[in-house]
């Protein structure tokens, strides 16, 4: 398929961003947890990528995208439809419909539970089902961060406050734990700076400044600060082997920093990846982390594509991966939309406020048939009344004790990620 040439730098960057995310997802997909939780040597990545040089779609098919791209596309479509703001209910419905159309994209079990609940309630409260998960603590998986780049594109030219607000709202539909929401905000800010072409030194300083601003959320502040400190030292010493220190898992705190590190580190040459372009070596470094390779690859790809532009993306990948032409069309739509919005004087909230209509619920308690019998003389009427009334208080079993796994030490080792994950 022939594509129109880009008219200017912004379109270049927007296309690069959408493309980079899809390619990182598709190229990382085949290696997801293929080496357990271990990283891959660069030689394995080079071998894998060599296959793509001689790729013939008729013979070899395409590498399919996964849930990362499936959800990011719906976020982009939602913004292209609502045009001036994010409508959380529209987005939730799109996620649900997308999931029901193609359930085999690698969604995690917990997120499908959110989709089912949203579906049953027709997304009346788009944030409700996610809030109920994991004893009401919510998920801190990386599923909100992996799809957030269209938010950064939509918010291009706007304030950081608006960017963070929209990233927060887009995240909470499936991930309401602060570590998951903050992960999405950090990724959104990273992509936004990449679109602006911010150099690596200022980029890292700005990220750290954002982390320090999480003052009302000390858990996220300490956790992500710890990661950025590791990153800063590794960048100074050109240490590339950070899978253990930064993580490669499905928690946002174990993958967003790894993607950001890959983007920053690959701006300088890497000896063992010297044959690769800047964009490709970013994706290769990200996938070399192992573990959740499609998501780390996709998040790093979104940043690298935004920073280097479409021009740095090798053309042969366009035939290898599914969904690239839709990504280009969406990027072109978003760049046009962003320009229109920046030119217009209309100012309205960037996230639509959700009014949840309280429906009249007819309460039908189970009535003890004994009480319906003719009243014996010794039972007073108000006793019957109180027994018929549904109980307002929760039973003991319903009372959820807060999980204290994250309460004390917020360093990596103290965090139990067996639960609280929605991919
Ligand atoms: Mg995936």
Coordinates of C-alpha atoms and ligand atoms in Angstrom, one line a residue:
X1 CA 0.0 0.0 0.0
X2 CA 1.3 3.4 -0.9
X3 CA 1.2 6.1 1.7
X4 CA 1.0 9.8 1.3
X5 CA 4.1 11.6 2.3
X6 CA 4.1 13.5 5.5
X7 CA 3.5 17.2 5.2
X8 CA 5.5 18.3 8.2
X9 CA 7.4 17.3 11.3
X10 CA 4.4 17.0 13.6
X11 CA 2.7 14.5 11.2
X12 CA 6.0 12.6 11.0
X13 CA 6.1 12.3 14.8
X14 CA 2.4 11.4 15.2
X15 CA 2.8 8.7 12.6
X16 CA 6.0 7.5 14.2
X17 CA 4.3 7.3 17.6
X18 CA 1.3 5.2 16.5
X19 CA 3.4 3.0 14.3
X20 CA 6.1 2.6 16.9
X21 CA 3.6 1.3 19.4
X22 CA 2.0 -1.2 17.0
X23 CA 5.4 -2.5 15.8
X24 CA 6.8 -2.8 19.4
X25 CA 3.7 -4.8 20.3
X26 CA 3.8 -7.1 17.2
X27 CA 7.6 -7.6 17.3
X28 CA 7.6 -8.2 21.1
X29 CA 4.5 -10.6 21.0
X30 CA 6.3 -13.8 19.9
X31 CA 8.9 -13.4 22.7
X32 CA 6.4 -12.7 25.6
X33 CA 7.6 -14.7 28.6
X34 CA 9.4 -17.1 26.2
X35 CA 12.4 -17.1 28.4
X36 CA 10.4 -17.2 31.7
X37 CA 11.2 -14.0 33.6
X38 CA 14.7 -13.8 32.2
X39 CA 16.1 -11.3 29.7
X40 CA 17.3 -12.2 26.2
X41 CA 20.9 -11.8 25.0
X42 CA 21.2 -9.2 22.2
X43 CA 22.3 -12.0 19.8
X44 CA 18.8 -13.6 20.2
X45 CA 17.2 -10.3 19.2
X46 CA 19.5 -9.9 16.2
X47 CA 18.6 -13.4 15.1
X48 CA 14.9 -12.8 15.5
X49 CA 15.0 -9.5 13.6
X50 CA 17.1 -11.0 10.8
X51 CA 14.0 -13.1 9.9
X52 CA 12.0 -9.9 9.3
X53 CA 14.6 -8.7 6.6
X54 CA 13.6 -11.6 4.4
X55 CA 9.9 -11.6 5.3
X56 CA 7.3 -12.4 2.7
X57 CA 3.8 -11.8 3.9
X58 CA 2.3 -14.3 1.4
X59 CA 4.6 -17.0 2.8
X60 CA 5.1 -15.9 6.4
X61 CA 1.8 -14.2 7.2
X62 CA 1.8 -11.2 9.6
X63 CA 2.7 -10.8 13.3
X64 CA -0.5 -10.0 15.0
X65 CA -1.0 -7.2 17.5
X66 CA -2.2 -8.0 21.0
X67 CA -4.4 -6.3 23.6
X68 CA -2.0 -3.3 23.8
X69 CA -2.8 -2.2 20.3
X70 CA -6.4 -3.4 20.4
X71 CA -7.0 -1.0 23.3
X72 CA -4.8 1.9 22.1
X73 CA -6.8 2.0 18.8
X74 CA -10.0 2.2 20.6
X75 CA -8.7 5.1 22.7
X76 CA -7.6 6.9 19.5
X77 CA -11.0 6.2 17.9
X78 CA -12.8 7.4 20.9
X79 CA -10.9 10.7 20.9
X80 CA -11.5 11.1 17.1
X81 CA -15.2 10.7 17.7
X82 CA -15.7 13.0 20.8
X83 CA -13.1 15.4 19.3
X84 CA -12.7 18.0 22.1
X85 CA -12.5 15.8 25.2
X86 CA -12.4 12.3 26.6
X87 CA -15.7 10.7 27.4
X88 CA -15.0 7.8 29.8
X89 CA -18.3 6.1 29.1
X90 CA -17.7 6.1 25.3
X91 CA -14.2 4.7 25.9
X92 CA -15.4 2.0 28.2
X93 CA -18.0 0.9 25.7
X94 CA -15.4 0.8 23.0
X95 CA -13.1 -1.4 25.1
X96 CA -16.0 -3.7 25.9
X97 CA -17.1 -4.0 22.2
X98 CA -13.5 -4.5 21.0
X99 CA -13.0 -7.3 23.6
X100 CA -16.2 -9.0 22.5
X101 CA -15.3 -8.7 18.8
X102 CA -11.8 -10.3 19.3
X103 CA -11.3 -12.0 22.6
X104 CA -8.1 -13.8 21.6
X105 CA -5.8 -10.8 21.7
X106 CA -4.2 -11.9 25.0
X107 CA -6.3 -10.0 27.5
X108 CA -5.6 -10.9 31.2
X109 CA -8.3 -12.7 33.2
X110 CA -8.9 -9.9 35.6
X111 CA -9.5 -7.3 32.9
X112 CA -12.1 -9.5 31.2
X113 CA -13.9 -9.5 34.5
X114 CA -14.0 -5.7 34.3
X115 CA -15.3 -5.9 30.8
X116 CA -18.1 -8.3 31.7
X117 CA -19.2 -6.1 34.6
X118 CA -19.1 -3.0 32.4
X119 CA -21.1 -4.8 29.7
X120 CA -23.8 -5.9 32.2
X121 CA -24.2 -2.4 33.5
X122 CA -24.0 -0.8 30.1
X123 CA -21.0 1.2 31.4
X124 CA -23.3 3.2 33.7
X125 CA -20.4 3.8 36.0
X126 CA -17.3 3.4 33.8
X127 CA -15.0 3.4 36.8
X128 CA -17.0 1.2 39.1
X129 CA -16.0 -2.3 38.1
X130 CA -12.2 -1.5 38.1
X131 CA -12.6 0.1 41.6
X132 CA -14.1 -3.0 43.0
X133 CA -11.2 -5.3 42.0
X134 CA -8.6 -6.7 44.4
X135 CA -10.5 -5.9 47.6
X136 CA -11.2 -2.4 46.2
X137 CA -7.5 -1.5 45.9
X138 CA -7.6 -1.8 42.1
X139 CA -5.0 -3.1 39.7
X140 CA -1.5 -1.8 39.3
X141 CA -0.9 -3.7 36.0
X142 CA 0.6 -2.0 33.0
X143 CA -2.6 -2.2 30.9
X144 CA -3.4 1.5 31.3
X145 CA 0.1 2.7 30.4
X146 CA 0.4 0.4 27.4
X147 CA -2.5 2.1 25.6
X148 CA -2.0 5.7 26.7
X149 CA 0.0 7.2 23.8
X150 CA -3.1 8.6 21.9
X151 CA -3.7 10.7 25.0
X152 CA -0.3 12.3 24.7
X153 CA -0.9 13.0 21.0
X154 CA -4.4 14.5 21.7
X155 CA -2.9 16.7 24.4
X156 CA 0.0 17.9 22.3
X157 CA 0.3 21.7 22.8
X158 CA -1.8 21.6 26.0
X159 CA -0.8 21.9 29.7
X160 CA 0.8 19.0 31.6
X161 CA -2.1 19.3 34.0
X162 CA -4.6 18.5 31.3
X163 CA -2.4 15.6 30.0
X164 CA -2.2 14.0 33.4
X165 CA -5.9 14.5 34.0
X166 CA -6.8 12.7 30.8
X167 CA -4.2 10.0 31.3
X168 CA -5.7 9.4 34.8
X169 CA -9.3 9.2 33.5
X170 CA -8.3 6.8 30.7
X171 CA -6.5 4.6 33.1
X172 CA -9.2 4.2 35.8
X173 CA -11.6 2.4 33.5
X174 CA -9.5 -0.7 34.1
X175 CA -6.7 0.2 36.5
X176 CA -7.5 2.2 39.6
X177 CA -4.6 1.4 41.9
X178 CA -2.4 4.6 42.2
X179 CA 0.7 2.7 40.9
X180 CA -1.2 1.7 37.8
X181 CA -2.6 5.2 37.2
X182 CA 0.8 6.9 37.9
X183 CA 2.4 4.4 35.5
X184 CA 0.0 5.6 32.8
X185 CA 0.7 9.3 33.6
X186 CA 4.4 8.7 33.4
X187 CA 4.1 7.0 30.1
X188 CA 1.8 9.7 28.8
X189 CA 4.3 12.4 29.9
X190 CA 7.2 10.5 28.4
X191 CA 5.5 10.2 25.0
X192 CA 4.4 13.8 25.1
X193 CA 8.0 14.9 25.7
X194 CA 9.2 12.6 22.9
X195 CA 6.7 14.3 20.5
X196 CA 8.1 17.6 21.6
X197 CA 11.7 16.3 20.8
X198 CA 12.9 17.0 24.4
X199 CA 16.6 16.0 24.8
X200 CA 17.4 13.1 27.1
X201 CA 18.9 15.2 29.9
X202 CA 15.9 17.5 30.2
X203 CA 13.6 14.5 29.7
X204 CA 15.0 12.7 32.7
X205 CA 15.0 15.8 34.8
X206 CA 11.3 16.5 33.9
X207 CA 10.3 12.9 34.7
X208 CA 12.0 13.1 38.1
X209 CA 10.3 16.4 38.8
X210 CA 6.9 14.8 38.0
X211 CA 7.6 11.9 40.3
X212 CA 8.5 14.3 43.1
X213 CA 5.2 16.1 42.6
X214 CA 3.3 12.9 43.6
X215 CA 3.4 14.3 47.1
X216 CA 0.0 13.1 48.1
X217 CA 0.8 9.7 46.9
X218 CA 4.0 8.7 48.7
X219 CA 3.8 5.1 47.7
X220 CA 4.1 6.0 44.0
X221 CA 6.5 8.7 44.6
X222 CA 9.0 6.5 46.4
X223 CA 8.5 3.5 44.1
X224 CA 9.0 5.4 40.9
X225 CA 11.8 7.6 42.3
X226 CA 13.7 4.5 43.2
X227 CA 13.4 3.3 39.6
X228 CA 14.5 6.6 38.1
X229 CA 17.5 6.7 40.3
X230 CA 18.6 3.2 39.1
X231 CA 18.0 4.5 35.5
X232 CA 20.0 7.7 36.0
X233 CA 23.1 5.7 37.2
X234 CA 22.8 3.1 34.5
X235 CA 22.6 5.8 31.8
X236 CA 25.7 7.4 33.2
X237 CA 27.7 4.1 33.1
X238 CA 26.1 2.8 29.9
X239 CA 24.9 -0.3 31.7
X240 CA 22.3 -2.1 29.5
X241 CA 21.5 -5.1 31.7
X242 CA 18.7 -3.8 33.9
X243 CA 16.0 -6.4 33.6
X244 CA 16.4 -7.4 37.3
X245 CA 16.9 -3.9 38.7
X246 CA 14.0 -2.3 36.7
X247 CA 11.8 -5.3 36.1
X248 CA 10.1 -6.9 33.1
X249 CA 6.8 -7.9 34.6
X250 CA 3.1 -7.0 34.0
X251 CA 3.0 -4.5 36.9
X252 CA 3.3 -0.8 35.7
X253 CA 6.2 -0.3 38.1
X254 CA 8.0 -3.2 36.5
X255 CA 7.7 -2.2 32.9
X256 CA 7.0 1.5 32.4
X257 CA 10.5 2.5 33.8
X258 CA 12.1 -0.3 31.6
X259 CA 10.5 1.1 28.5
X260 CA 11.6 4.7 29.4
X261 CA 15.1 3.5 30.0
X262 CA 15.2 1.7 26.6
X263 CA 14.2 4.9 24.9
X264 CA 16.8 7.0 26.6
X265 CA 19.6 4.5 26.5
X266 CA 19.1 3.7 22.8
X267 CA 19.7 7.4 21.9
X268 CA 23.4 6.6 22.2
X269 CA 25.0 3.7 20.2
X270 CA 24.9 0.2 21.7
X271 CA 27.9 -1.8 20.6
X272 CA 26.1 -5.1 20.1
X273 CA 23.2 -3.5 18.2
X274 CA 25.4 -1.2 16.0
X275 CA 23.8 -2.4 12.8
X276 CA 20.3 -1.3 13.9
X277 CA 18.7 2.1 13.3
X278 CA 17.9 4.2 16.4
X279 CA 14.2 3.2 16.3
X280 CA 15.0 -0.5 15.9
X281 CA 17.6 -0.6 18.6
X282 CA 15.2 1.0 21.0
X283 CA 12.6 -1.7 20.3
X284 CA 15.4 -4.4 20.4
X285 CA 16.7 -3.2 23.8
X286 CA 13.1 -3.0 25.2
X287 CA 12.3 -6.6 24.0
X288 CA 15.7 -7.8 25.4
X289 CA 14.3 -7.1 28.9
X290 CA 12.3 -10.3 28.4
X291 CA 9.1 -11.0 30.4
X292 CA 6.2 -8.8 29.1
X293 CA 8.0 -8.0 25.9
X294 CA 5.0 -6.9 23.8
X295 CA 4.1 -4.2 26.3
X296 CA 7.6 -3.0 27.0
X297 CA 8.3 -3.0 23.3
X298 CA 5.1 -1.1 22.5
X299 CA 5.7 1.6 25.2
X300 CA 9.3 2.1 24.1
X301 CA 8.2 2.0 20.4
X302 CA 5.7 4.8 21.0
X303 CA 8.4 7.0 22.5
X304 CA 11.0 6.2 19.9
X305 CA 8.6 6.6 17.0
X306 CA 7.4 10.0 18.4
X307 CA 11.0 11.2 18.8
X308 CA 12.6 10.0 15.6
X309 CA 9.4 10.2 13.4
X310 CA 8.1 7.8 10.8
X311 CA 11.2 8.3 8.7
X312 CA 13.3 6.2 11.1
X313 CA 10.9 3.2 11.0
X314 CA 12.2 0.6 8.5
X315 CA 9.7 0.0 5.7
X316 CA 10.0 -3.7 5.7
X317 CA 8.3 -3.8 9.1
X318 CA 5.1 -2.4 7.6
X319 CA 4.7 -5.7 5.8
X320 CA 5.6 -7.8 8.8
X321 CA 3.1 -6.4 11.3
X322 CA -0.7 -6.2 11.5
X323 CA -2.5 -2.9 12.0
X324 CA 0.1 -0.5 10.7
X325 CA -2.0 1.2 8.1
X326 CA -4.8 1.8 10.5
X327 CA -2.2 3.3 12.9
X328 CA -1.1 5.7 10.1
X329 CA -4.7 6.8 9.4
X330 CA -5.4 7.3 13.1
X331 CA -2.2 9.4 13.4
X332 CA -3.2 11.6 10.5
X333 CA -6.7 12.0 12.0
X334 CA -5.3 13.0 15.3
X335 CA -2.8 15.5 13.9
X336 CA -5.6 17.2 12.1
X337 CA -7.9 17.2 15.1
X338 CA -5.1 18.6 17.4
X339 CA -4.6 21.5 15.0
X340 CA -8.3 22.2 14.8
X341 CA -8.6 22.2 18.6
X342 CA -5.5 24.4 19.1
X343 CA -7.0 26.9 16.6
X344 CA -10.4 27.1 18.2
X345 CA -11.3 29.2 21.2
X346 CA -13.6 26.7 22.7
X347 CA -12.6 25.8 26.1
X348 CA -14.3 22.9 27.9
X349 CA -13.2 20.3 30.4
X350 CA -10.8 17.8 28.9
X351 CA -12.6 14.9 30.5
X352 CA -16.3 14.6 30.4
X353 CA -17.8 14.5 33.9
X354 CA -19.7 11.4 34.5
X355 CA -23.2 11.7 36.1
X356 CA -24.3 8.4 37.3
X357 CA -28.1 8.3 37.4
X358 CA -29.3 6.5 40.5
X359 CA -32.1 4.3 39.3
X360 CA -35.1 3.6 41.4
X361 CA -34.5 0.1 42.7
X362 CA -37.4 -1.9 43.8
X363 CA -36.2 -3.8 46.9
X364 CA -37.7 -7.2 47.1
X365 CA -36.6 -8.8 50.4
X366 CA -37.0 -12.5 50.9
X367 CA -40.0 -12.6 53.1
X368 CA -40.1 -15.3 55.7
X369 CA -43.4 -17.0 54.9
X370 CA -44.0 -17.4 58.6
X371 CA -44.4 -13.6 58.8
X372 CA -47.1 -13.6 56.2
X373 CA -49.3 -15.8 58.3
X374 CA -52.0 -14.1 60.3
X375 CA -50.5 -12.2 63.2
X376 CA -50.5 -13.9 66.5
X377 CA -51.5 -11.5 69.1
X378 CA -48.2 -11.5 70.9
X379 CA -46.2 -10.1 67.9
X380 CA -46.1 -6.4 67.7
X381 CA -46.5 -4.8 64.2
X382 CA -43.2 -2.8 64.4
X383 CA -41.2 -6.0 64.9
X384 CA -42.5 -7.4 61.6
X385 CA -41.7 -4.2 59.9
X386 CA -38.1 -4.2 61.0
X387 CA -37.6 -7.8 59.9
X388 CA -39.0 -7.1 56.5
X389 CA -36.6 -4.2 55.9
X390 CA -33.4 -5.1 54.0
X391 CA -30.4 -4.8 56.1
X392 CA -28.2 -1.8 55.3
X393 CA -25.1 -3.0 57.1
X394 CA -22.7 -5.4 55.5
X395 CA -22.3 -8.9 56.9
X396 CA -18.9 -9.6 58.4
X397 CA -17.8 -11.6 55.4
X398 CA -18.3 -8.6 53.1
X399 CA -16.1 -6.3 55.1
X400 CA -12.8 -6.1 53.2
X401 CA -9.6 -5.6 55.2
X402 CA -7.1 -3.4 53.3
X403 CA -4.2 -5.3 51.9
X404 CA -1.1 -4.0 53.6
X405 CA 1.4 -5.5 51.1
X406 CA 2.3 -2.0 49.8
X407 CA 2.0 -0.1 53.0
X408 CA 5.4 -0.2 54.5
X409 CA 8.5 -0.6 52.3
X410 CA 7.8 0.7 48.8
X411 CA 11.0 -0.6 47.2
X412 CA 10.6 -3.2 44.6
X413 CA 11.3 -6.2 46.7
X414 CA 8.6 -5.4 49.2
X415 CA 5.8 -5.4 46.6
X416 CA 3.8 -8.5 46.2
X417 CA 2.6 -8.5 42.6
X418 CA 0.8 -11.8 42.7
X419 CA -2.4 -9.9 42.9
X420 CA -3.5 -6.4 41.9
X421 CA -2.7 -7.1 38.2
X422 CA -5.0 -6.4 35.4
X423 CA -3.3 -6.6 32.0
Ligands
LIG1 MG1 -0.3 -7.6 25.0

